[in-house]
Amino acid sequence: MHFTINGTKYDADPDIRTSLLDLLREHLGLTGSKKGCDHGQCGACTVLVNGRRINSCLTLAVMHQDDEITTIEGIGTPDNLAPLQSAFVRHDGFQCGYCTPGQICSATGMLDEAKKGWPSHVSESLDGDIALSDEEIRERMSGNLCRCSAYPNIVDAIREIAGEDA
Amino acid sequence: MADQELPTRERISVLDRAVQRVLGQPIDRTDGPAKVTGDARYAFEMAAKDALYGHILTVQIGAGTIRSIDATAARTAPGVVAVLIDDDRLPADAVNSFDKPKSWRLGREIEFFGQGFGVVVATSAEAARAAAALVKVDYAPRTGRFDPDLSKPEEHEPEGLRPAVHTGDFDAAFDGAAYRYDAVFTTPIHFPAAMEPQATLARWEDDRLILHSSLQSTGGATKAIARALDIKADRIRVIAPFVGGGFGGKTSVGAEAIYAAIAAKETGHPVKIVQTRRQTAHLAHHRAPTRQRVRIATDAEGHIRAFGHNSVIAQRHDRWFIEPVHIGTTHLYAGAARSMGVDVVRANHPTSGAVRSPGEACGTLAIEVAMDEAAEALGLDPIEFRRRNEPGASPVDGKPFGTRKLVECYDEGARRFGWDRRNPVPASVREGDWLIGTGMAAAIRSNITVEARANITLHPDGSALVETDMTDIGTGTYTILMQVVAEALGLSPDKVRVAIGDSTLPRSAGSGGSFGASSSSSAAALACQDIARTLAARMGVDAGDMTLQEGHAIAANRRVPLTELLAGEAVRADGHAKPGDHTNAHVSASYGAHFAEVAVSATTGEVRVRRMTGVFDIGRVLNEKTARSQILGGMIWGIGSVLHEDGMIDARTGQFTNPDFGEYHIATHADSPPIDIHFIEAVDDLANEAGAKGVGELGNSGAGAAVANAIYNATGIRIHDYPITLDKLIDALPED
């Protein structure tokens, strides 16, 4: 099978039981996506599939031959950080770092959802533009757990980037 | 070698004289770029050619024996290389260096649900997992004690981490007092729940074992691994450059590490094993459930005469660790008569052990609420009540305190939070459907000095390398060790490289008990002091007359580049810090004060924490940014433990009913309010060479109690059975 990940084509022959997460981590050496629960409960495995954020532990690799997949490795590199990644570093939006790739992929997808006007549970209205208040960011990021609880610093980092985009 | 017992009054701290202005600064984590890009590799992610995957087999009853195991189908399943069972070394759960091996070598005896008894090794994780489901076990069950009655203790104050405290005639002081408070609190099981589950990649090079494992210590872990495998510790190397959180749960060596080591030997391949999230609940330890009786007796003016904090906890058979519930209470408030200790009930539960802030995390949920209730009964503001009972020296034995800025923390916290605007009458502030309340609590965390070593090499090019087997579990070790060395040797941050997370490096304390940063920083500072002496000798001056700054030595009106002084040769020094006489001659702790504002739904009882303020005394602040983050995480942990966290065991089977994040709720983004954090910095000369005290476990000590007290102020309801979930509030909510 062929997979397109971060713009690169990969050949792989995964077991039909292999999750997208395990394809990335165990077959392709893309270990930036993390396995925290393997149950879709923690968000550490969040990647972007065709621009939308998903828990890669809850989807099978064989379902994604024709998809454009973006992982943390495709967002930036240590020598060339994406703006959101440097904001995480500046605001200390992590401690142990294990949930961090998922938080960043999730935030990337979330910023796009907000730009498209998708409402959340705390949105005032189902229509119109979304102003990313702290409450909106917290609500929309609550699928990504962080036991170190860097949450307020993560919100600071996302708010800074959301402000630049606006 | 700079070998010093800490602290000595004669010490000359190289850090006190330093002028580089790196230490304490809010410098970004040096490992940040690796972590935000996925470049940082954790244990399971290390590359190993032809690695096999293991899946741990666990028992599915809570007490009894294994009558027989049929692994025939599993052995012939696709991809399976080996099924290992009936090896006496295969541990039931985590192993450590303080329990007897018989406590984890249970063979076919079943002490608790989910204990490990074997491992399936296959060419893929999917194959191993599928084959594990084919292993058939015939059990002979017996009646287990799954729902222990904590009101009926069996072992009275066994030896544990913290001795019982009995001073004065408690009963006489209590019975004769003008005011008496006597109440019982219960706290549930808490999981450490690090985001990275316990994981190991094991491989053998001849008779040498190499483990990439998610552990809080590396060198320290080799001892436990050696005992579990019956081999010598010097044949074991543990590597852990990145660890995805610990919170106490990785102080012991995960069962998977031992399974992987045995499987790798048997198969001749590297073997990778990660505990499933649900396995971690049973195979890694949890914080014990507690029942705490708190008694406070005062005179008419609110001066405490007697303080009782007597607890009962549950632990499984043969395990030594006893949750030290009164560890913070011991020295927190005045009161000549003291009765504090922990009794034990044995249960067929998975092992209980040290989870973030052992003792204080659960203990403050009781005593800091008790103090709030006593203050109200006495007609005192809770801060005034605490101020009246601030001891000038240890209330146990009169030993002096190290730095103790607790009263200053109350005052500064009150000012920042706006405590003077508080309405002390419960259930009197309302905003629409929400009842609003505020509360406060003290924070305390014992500070421990532990033996630690660090080597420092100053290279001819003027760059430095610091080496120690410490770990960085999110605590900021990479960054603060860089800062200590840059400060002490007068180097810019980019000139210092930190090598940690490998048991072949000089032995440190590892991460745990909030002693990692201060102990390893002290060792590094001592090594720097040695290097400074060497450089001073080359300058022909005393070290005390020389300043190191920006890669230059400055003395006697000369400013000489280090590269010139080094003259092409590296200078190397070993620092060795260890507790000394002074350590036991005083009482050392970190302190703080928490303030919380909550909104409680008048309809549903839902609690929302709206804001918090915390002010802390942690001695020297090594990095203002990472220290703040640790406190922040601790305070939010406190929110989770007072409102959500509740590990539940099925009383019929002994199985955790909520062993994953779907049912065991930790705080999320949406639970985390804006938090104002401030440090009152006071270098603690008595604590250690670095003058720093523990940070990582201070933030969650008392944070939950501040929220509980705010809930009372909002609603007039006291809940002593944690967590405070809405079902416990809803029937007692005030009418409109």
PDB file of N, CA and C in Angstrom, chain B residues 413 416-419 421-423 429-431 434-441 594-600 606-614 635 639 642-643 671-676 703-715:
ATOM      1  N   GLY B 413      -0.438  36.274  49.137  1.00  0.00           N
ATOM      2  CA  GLY B 413      -1.530  35.618  48.425  1.00  0.00           C
ATOM      3  C   GLY B 413      -2.845  36.335  48.649  1.00  0.00           C
ATOM      4  N   ARG B 416      -2.851  39.556  46.592  1.00  0.00           N
ATOM      5  CA  ARG B 416      -3.005  39.351  45.145  1.00  0.00           C
ATOM      6  C   ARG B 416      -4.402  38.849  44.803  1.00  0.00           C
ATOM      7  N   PHE B 417      -4.965  38.014  45.672  1.00  0.00           N
ATOM      8  CA  PHE B 417      -6.258  37.392  45.390  1.00  0.00           C
ATOM      9  C   PHE B 417      -7.426  38.340  45.679  1.00  0.00           C
ATOM     10  N   GLY B 418      -7.201  39.286  46.599  1.00  0.00           N
ATOM     11  CA  GLY B 418      -8.298  40.155  47.034  1.00  0.00           C
ATOM     12  C   GLY B 418      -9.119  39.520  48.136  1.00  0.00           C
ATOM     13  N   TRP B 419      -8.442  38.862  49.072  1.00  0.00           N
ATOM     14  CA  TRP B 419      -9.083  38.133  50.164  1.00  0.00           C
ATOM     15  C   TRP B 419      -9.932  39.067  51.042  1.00  0.00           C
ATOM     16  N   ARG B 421     -11.897  41.223  50.212  1.00  0.00           N
ATOM     17  CA  ARG B 421     -13.233  41.465  49.659  1.00  0.00           C
ATOM     18  C   ARG B 421     -14.149  40.255  49.862  1.00  0.00           C
ATOM     19  N   ARG B 422     -13.672  39.253  50.572  1.00  0.00           N
ATOM     20  CA  ARG B 422     -14.424  38.020  50.732  1.00  0.00           C
ATOM     21  C   ARG B 422     -15.594  38.199  51.708  1.00  0.00           C
ATOM     22  N   ASN B 423     -16.711  37.612  51.366  1.00  0.00           N
ATOM     23  CA  ASN B 423     -17.819  37.527  52.317  1.00  0.00           C
ATOM     24  C   ASN B 423     -17.698  36.189  53.038  1.00  0.00           C
ATOM     25  N   VAL B 429     -23.197  34.765  48.290  1.00  0.00           N
ATOM     26  CA  VAL B 429     -22.892  35.471  47.042  1.00  0.00           C
ATOM     27  C   VAL B 429     -23.452  34.655  45.886  1.00  0.00           C
ATOM     28  N   ARG B 430     -24.233  35.299  45.059  1.00  0.00           N
ATOM     29  CA  ARG B 430     -24.870  34.582  43.961  1.00  0.00           C
ATOM     30  C   ARG B 430     -24.807  35.407  42.690  1.00  0.00           C
ATOM     31  N   GLU B 431     -24.494  34.730  41.579  1.00  0.00           N
ATOM     32  CA  GLU B 431     -24.539  35.374  40.255  1.00  0.00           C
ATOM     33  C   GLU B 431     -25.454  34.519  39.396  1.00  0.00           C
ATOM     34  N   TRP B 434     -25.485  30.707  39.664  1.00  0.00           N
ATOM     35  CA  TRP B 434     -24.222  30.237  40.246  1.00  0.00           C
ATOM     36  C   TRP B 434     -23.999  30.796  41.647  1.00  0.00           C
ATOM     37  N   LEU B 435     -23.640  29.912  42.553  1.00  0.00           N
ATOM     38  CA  LEU B 435     -23.253  30.293  43.906  1.00  0.00           C
ATOM     39  C   LEU B 435     -21.739  30.485  43.902  1.00  0.00           C
ATOM     40  N   ILE B 436     -21.300  31.633  44.410  1.00  0.00           N
ATOM     41  CA  ILE B 436     -19.886  31.972  44.319  1.00  0.00           C
ATOM     42  C   ILE B 436     -19.249  31.901  45.697  1.00  0.00           C
ATOM     43  N   GLY B 437     -18.050  31.322  45.749  1.00  0.00           N
ATOM     44  CA  GLY B 437     -17.355  31.236  47.030  1.00  0.00           C
ATOM     45  C   GLY B 437     -15.856  31.277  46.861  1.00  0.00           C
ATOM     46  N   THR B 438     -15.159  31.629  47.943  1.00  0.00           N
ATOM     47  CA  THR B 438     -13.701  31.644  47.920  1.00  0.00           C
ATOM     48  C   THR B 438     -13.183  30.875  49.130  1.00  0.00           C
ATOM     49  N   GLY B 439     -11.989  30.345  48.972  1.00  0.00           N
ATOM     50  CA  GLY B 439     -11.375  29.597  50.064  1.00  0.00           C
ATOM     51  C   GLY B 439      -9.869  29.631  49.936  1.00  0.00           C
ATOM     52  N   MET B 440      -9.197  29.304  51.041  1.00  0.00           N
ATOM     53  CA  MET B 440      -7.732  29.266  51.007  1.00  0.00           C
ATOM     54  C   MET B 440      -7.244  28.038  51.766  1.00  0.00           C
ATOM     55  N   ALA B 441      -5.980  27.727  51.567  1.00  0.00           N
ATOM     56  CA  ALA B 441      -5.354  26.624  52.299  1.00  0.00           C
ATOM     57  C   ALA B 441      -3.849  26.823  52.243  1.00  0.00           C
ATOM     58  N   HIS B 594      -2.590  28.727  48.963  1.00  0.00           N
ATOM     59  CA  HIS B 594      -3.494  28.651  47.812  1.00  0.00           C
ATOM     60  C   HIS B 594      -4.764  29.448  48.086  1.00  0.00           C
ATOM     61  N   PHE B 595      -5.267  30.091  47.061  1.00  0.00           N
ATOM     62  CA  PHE B 595      -6.552  30.791  47.135  1.00  0.00           C
ATOM     63  C   PHE B 595      -7.364  30.388  45.910  1.00  0.00           C
ATOM     64  N   ALA B 596      -8.645  30.116  46.114  1.00  0.00           N
ATOM     65  CA  ALA B 596      -9.485  29.670  44.997  1.00  0.00           C
ATOM     66  C   ALA B 596     -10.840  30.352  45.035  1.00  0.00           C
ATOM     67  N   GLU B 597     -11.351  30.615  43.841  1.00  0.00           N
ATOM     68  CA  GLU B 597     -12.729  31.098  43.713  1.00  0.00           C
ATOM     69  C   GLU B 597     -13.489  30.087  42.860  1.00  0.00           C
ATOM     70  N   VAL B 598     -14.638  29.648  43.371  1.00  0.00           N
ATOM     71  CA  VAL B 598     -15.435  28.676  42.621  1.00  0.00           C
ATOM     72  C   VAL B 598     -16.829  29.225  42.361  1.00  0.00           C
ATOM     73  N   ALA B 599     -17.452  28.645  41.346  1.00  0.00           N
ATOM     74  CA  ALA B 599     -18.871  28.872  41.094  1.00  0.00           C
ATOM     75  C   ALA B 599     -19.529  27.496  41.140  1.00  0.00           C
ATOM     76  N   VAL B 600     -20.587  27.375  41.928  1.00  0.00           N
ATOM     77  CA  VAL B 600     -21.303  26.101  42.040  1.00  0.00           C
ATOM     78  C   VAL B 600     -22.714  26.311  41.507  1.00  0.00           C
ATOM     79  N   GLU B 606     -22.859  21.373  39.954  1.00  0.00           N
ATOM     80  CA  GLU B 606     -21.605  21.382  39.186  1.00  0.00           C
ATOM     81  C   GLU B 606     -20.676  22.462  39.732  1.00  0.00           C
ATOM     82  N   VAL B 607     -19.400  22.099  39.904  1.00  0.00           N
ATOM     83  CA  VAL B 607     -18.421  23.043  40.437  1.00  0.00           C
ATOM     84  C   VAL B 607     -17.488  23.492  39.319  1.00  0.00           C
ATOM     85  N   ARG B 608     -17.352  24.790  39.157  1.00  0.00           N
ATOM     86  CA  ARG B 608     -16.366  25.339  38.219  1.00  0.00           C
ATOM     87  C   ARG B 608     -15.367  26.173  39.020  1.00  0.00           C
ATOM     88  N   VAL B 609     -14.091  25.864  38.906  1.00  0.00           N
ATOM     89  CA  VAL B 609     -13.084  26.703  39.548  1.00  0.00           C
ATOM     90  C   VAL B 609     -12.851  27.889  38.613  1.00  0.00           C
ATOM     91  N   ARG B 610     -13.044  29.117  39.125  1.00  0.00           N
ATOM     92  CA  ARG B 610     -12.979  30.294  38.244  1.00  0.00           C
ATOM     93  C   ARG B 610     -11.598  30.936  38.202  1.00  0.00           C
ATOM     94  N   ARG B 611     -10.869  30.883  39.312  1.00  0.00           N
ATOM     95  CA  ARG B 611      -9.502  31.425  39.315  1.00  0.00           C
ATOM     96  C   ARG B 611      -8.803  30.933  40.563  1.00  0.00           C
ATOM     97  N   MET B 612      -7.486  30.905  40.504  1.00  0.00           N
ATOM     98  CA  MET B 612      -6.696  30.551  41.681  1.00  0.00           C
ATOM     99  C   MET B 612      -5.476  31.456  41.778  1.00  0.00           C
ATOM    100  N   THR B 613      -5.012  31.634  42.995  1.00  0.00           N
ATOM    101  CA  THR B 613      -3.761  32.341  43.251  1.00  0.00           C
ATOM    102  C   THR B 613      -2.920  31.449  44.147  1.00  0.00           C
ATOM    103  N   GLY B 614      -1.626  31.383  43.859  1.00  0.00           N
ATOM    104  CA  GLY B 614      -0.727  30.619  44.722  1.00  0.00           C
ATOM    105  C   GLY B 614       0.562  31.388  44.930  1.00  0.00           C
ATOM    106  N   MET B 635      -1.156  22.668  40.965  1.00  0.00           N
ATOM    107  CA  MET B 635      -2.427  23.275  41.392  1.00  0.00           C
ATOM    108  C   MET B 635      -3.593  22.690  40.594  1.00  0.00           C
ATOM    109  N   ILE B 639      -6.993  20.503  41.604  1.00  0.00           N
ATOM    110  CA  ILE B 639      -8.383  20.652  41.153  1.00  0.00           C
ATOM    111  C   ILE B 639      -8.945  19.283  40.765  1.00  0.00           C
ATOM    112  N   VAL B 642      -9.644  17.074  43.899  1.00  0.00           N
ATOM    113  CA  VAL B 642     -10.765  17.444  44.773  1.00  0.00           C
ATOM    114  C   VAL B 642     -12.114  17.263  44.065  1.00  0.00           C
ATOM    115  N   LEU B 643     -12.118  17.372  42.742  1.00  0.00           N
ATOM    116  CA  LEU B 643     -13.399  17.329  42.026  1.00  0.00           C
ATOM    117  C   LEU B 643     -13.641  16.040  41.232  1.00  0.00           C
ATOM    118  N   ASP B 671     -11.163  22.417  32.633  1.00  0.00           N
ATOM    119  CA  ASP B 671     -11.199  22.490  34.095  1.00  0.00           C
ATOM    120  C   ASP B 671     -10.180  23.471  34.658  1.00  0.00           C
ATOM    121  N   SER B 672      -9.340  24.019  33.783  1.00  0.00           N
ATOM    122  CA  SER B 672      -8.175  24.769  34.254  1.00  0.00           C
ATOM    123  C   SER B 672      -8.392  26.269  34.106  1.00  0.00           C
ATOM    124  N   PRO B 673      -8.544  26.957  35.232  1.00  0.00           N
ATOM    125  CA  PRO B 673      -8.833  28.395  35.194  1.00  0.00           C
ATOM    126  C   PRO B 673      -7.541  29.201  35.077  1.00  0.00           C
ATOM    127  N   PRO B 674      -7.662  30.513  34.931  1.00  0.00           N
ATOM    128  CA  PRO B 674      -6.461  31.355  35.040  1.00  0.00           C
ATOM    129  C   PRO B 674      -5.870  31.223  36.444  1.00  0.00           C
ATOM    130  N   ILE B 675      -4.559  31.093  36.529  1.00  0.00           N
ATOM    131  CA  ILE B 675      -3.889  30.898  37.819  1.00  0.00           C
ATOM    132  C   ILE B 675      -2.739  31.889  37.952  1.00  0.00           C
ATOM    133  N   ASP B 676      -2.754  32.624  39.039  1.00  0.00           N
ATOM    134  CA  ASP B 676      -1.698  33.601  39.325  1.00  0.00           C
ATOM    135  C   ASP B 676      -0.711  32.958  40.293  1.00  0.00           C
ATOM    136  N   ALA B 703      -3.903  22.520  47.336  1.00  0.00           N
ATOM    137  CA  ALA B 703      -4.702  23.170  46.282  1.00  0.00           C
ATOM    138  C   ALA B 703      -6.146  22.681  46.304  1.00  0.00           C
ATOM    139  N   GLY B 704      -6.313  21.371  46.462  1.00  0.00           N
ATOM    140  CA  GLY B 704      -7.670  20.822  46.497  1.00  0.00           C
ATOM    141  C   GLY B 704      -8.445  21.319  47.702  1.00  0.00           C
ATOM    142  N   ALA B 705      -7.751  21.456  48.834  1.00  0.00           N
ATOM    143  CA  ALA B 705      -8.429  21.922  50.049  1.00  0.00           C
ATOM    144  C   ALA B 705      -8.922  23.356  49.875  1.00  0.00           C
ATOM    145  N   ALA B 706      -8.145  24.198  49.185  1.00  0.00           N
ATOM    146  CA  ALA B 706      -8.592  25.580  48.946  1.00  0.00           C
ATOM    147  C   ALA B 706      -9.888  25.567  48.150  1.00  0.00           C
ATOM    148  N   VAL B 707      -9.986  24.654  47.175  1.00  0.00           N
ATOM    149  CA  VAL B 707     -11.213  24.533  46.371  1.00  0.00           C
ATOM    150  C   VAL B 707     -12.358  24.026  47.243  1.00  0.00           C
ATOM    151  N   ALA B 708     -12.081  23.033  48.087  1.00  0.00           N
ATOM    152  CA  ALA B 708     -13.128  22.492  48.976  1.00  0.00           C
ATOM    153  C   ALA B 708     -13.653  23.589  49.906  1.00  0.00           C
ATOM    154  N   ASN B 709     -12.740  24.393  50.425  1.00  0.00           N
ATOM    155  CA  ASN B 709     -13.160  25.474  51.320  1.00  0.00           C
ATOM    156  C   ASN B 709     -13.962  26.530  50.565  1.00  0.00           C
ATOM    157  N   ALA B 710     -13.616  26.754  49.301  1.00  0.00           N
ATOM    158  CA  ALA B 710     -14.380  27.700  48.481  1.00  0.00           C
ATOM    159  C   ALA B 710     -15.779  27.153  48.195  1.00  0.00           C
ATOM    160  N   ILE B 711     -15.874  25.835  48.006  1.00  0.00           N
ATOM    161  CA  ILE B 711     -17.201  25.228  47.782  1.00  0.00           C
ATOM    162  C   ILE B 711     -18.077  25.430  49.028  1.00  0.00           C
ATOM    163  N   TYR B 712     -17.483  25.291  50.200  1.00  0.00           N
ATOM    164  CA  TYR B 712     -18.246  25.535  51.435  1.00  0.00           C
ATOM    165  C   TYR B 712     -18.698  26.990  51.512  1.00  0.00           C
ATOM    166  N   ASN B 713     -17.787  27.893  51.190  1.00  0.00           N
ATOM    167  CA  ASN B 713     -18.138  29.315  51.238  1.00  0.00           C
ATOM    168  C   ASN B 713     -19.258  29.643  50.239  1.00  0.00           C
ATOM    169  N   ALA B 714     -19.249  28.921  49.102  1.00  0.00           N
ATOM    170  CA  ALA B 714     -20.280  29.164  48.086  1.00  0.00           C
ATOM    171  C   ALA B 714     -21.627  28.574  48.494  1.00  0.00           C
ATOM    172  N   THR B 715     -21.603  27.408  49.144  1.00  0.00           N
ATOM    173  CA  THR B 715     -22.845  26.645  49.328  1.00  0.00           C
ATOM    174  C   THR B 715     -23.240  26.390  50.783  1.00  0.00           C
TER     175      THR B 715
END
